[in-house]
Amino acid sequence: MTTTAPSVLFVCVHNAGRSQMAAAFLTHLGGNRVTVRSAGSAPADTVNPAVVEAMREVGIDISAETPKMLTARAVEASDVVITMGCGDACPYFPGKRYLDWTLDDPAGQGVDAVRPIRDSIEERIRGLLTELGIEVRA
């Protein structure tokens, strides 16, 4: 049995929407039992304001988050890499578990369009925690 927390990296193009929501949900629901990273292949300057608002509605504040550039080091340091529309921009390292989550892109969308994306991400995060054997934090 491993004594280190599993590490998960979420990747999308701008790191301003889907990957930010996924990282926030995993941090919120998994606590310190999982290491969480997010990045983008072409990061935006800021997190999408509609995404910030949609997450605030469920009690998670990501207003201080900033998009980060995807690096080979981040991929290499992760056990699970979850892509969300980054295409071939994500480096591949043998021995990593890769998942691709097909989700609508919240870029340019209002909060009404972001809510169903947010809810789908939360559902997937809960499933991921179950797969990783991590109890969802209350």
XYZ file of C-alpha atoms in Angstrom, residues 1-119:
119
model
C 0.000 0.000 0.000
C 1.357 3.396 -0.997
C 1.822 6.115 1.590
C 1.790 8.954 -0.914
C -1.343 10.580 -2.238
C -2.145 9.914 -5.888
C -1.455 12.866 -8.188
C -3.933 14.019 -10.831
C -3.308 16.557 -13.605
C -6.199 18.172 -15.493
C -5.382 19.623 -18.910
C -7.420 21.747 -21.305
C -6.366 24.322 -23.867
C -6.736 27.562 -21.896
C -6.755 26.266 -18.303
C -9.508 28.807 -17.735
C -12.598 26.635 -17.453
C -12.949 22.851 -17.444
C -9.567 22.007 -15.938
C -9.947 24.722 -13.286
C -13.361 23.386 -12.261
C -12.086 19.801 -12.171
C -9.058 20.732 -10.062
C -11.221 22.725 -7.661
C -13.732 19.890 -7.240
C -10.986 17.310 -6.704
C -9.288 19.528 -4.128
C -12.605 20.245 -2.408
C -13.856 16.649 -2.355
C -10.537 14.822 -1.988
C -8.767 17.122 0.436
C -5.139 16.315 1.189
C -5.634 12.690 0.122
C -4.860 13.618 -3.481
C -2.377 15.984 -5.145
C -4.071 18.159 -7.758
C -2.622 20.066 -10.710
C -4.154 21.807 -13.704
C -2.613 23.350 -16.797
C -3.286 24.409 -20.351
C -1.522 23.972 -23.664
C -2.219 27.660 -24.466
C -3.194 29.253 -21.131
C -5.510 32.248 -21.029
C -4.704 35.351 -19.010
C -7.477 34.743 -16.467
C -10.008 32.131 -15.403
C -13.354 32.497 -17.190
C -15.581 34.769 -15.015
C -18.670 32.601 -15.728
C -16.725 29.577 -14.435
C -15.747 31.490 -11.273
C -19.410 32.407 -10.732
C -20.686 28.861 -11.390
C -18.212 27.439 -8.877
C -19.085 30.135 -6.328
C -22.702 28.937 -6.571
C -21.624 25.542 -5.182
C -19.474 27.069 -2.450
C -16.056 26.801 -4.127
C -14.062 30.008 -4.652
C -11.596 29.855 -7.556
C -11.353 33.618 -8.060
C -7.675 33.644 -7.035
C -6.675 30.874 -9.485
C -4.606 31.675 -12.570
C -4.147 29.636 -15.741
C -0.841 27.745 -15.879
C 1.266 26.485 -18.785
C 1.364 22.746 -19.346
C 4.855 21.348 -18.805
C 6.336 17.927 -19.333
C 7.376 18.039 -15.668
C 3.724 18.365 -14.535
C 2.761 15.335 -16.635
C 5.748 13.345 -15.436
C 4.893 14.109 -11.777
C 1.282 12.924 -12.141
C -0.185 9.442 -11.791
C -3.360 10.277 -13.716
C -3.591 12.792 -16.574
C -7.090 13.870 -17.577
C -7.388 15.795 -20.815
C -10.374 17.883 -21.813
C -9.962 18.855 -25.418
C -6.224 19.582 -25.502
C -5.692 17.268 -28.455
C -2.122 16.221 -29.164
C -0.615 19.028 -27.057
C -0.356 16.798 -23.996
C 2.992 15.019 -23.635
C 2.829 11.254 -23.273
C 4.839 9.359 -20.669
C 4.631 5.566 -20.372
C 3.225 4.309 -17.091
C 0.773 7.167 -16.630
C -2.952 6.645 -16.683
C -4.560 8.875 -19.313
C -8.259 9.703 -19.482
C -9.971 11.984 -21.970
C -13.153 13.629 -20.761
C -15.341 14.962 -23.561
C -16.966 18.101 -22.181
C -18.351 21.244 -23.785
C -15.971 24.203 -23.700
C -17.252 26.998 -21.432
C -15.188 29.638 -23.291
C -17.395 32.553 -24.265
C -20.412 31.051 -22.474
C -22.536 32.586 -19.742
C -23.092 31.029 -16.336
C -26.306 29.314 -17.521
C -24.287 27.329 -20.082
C -21.480 26.638 -17.593
C -23.687 25.052 -14.910
C -24.320 21.753 -16.752
C -20.587 21.482 -17.569
C -19.775 22.121 -13.899
C -22.264 19.488 -12.768
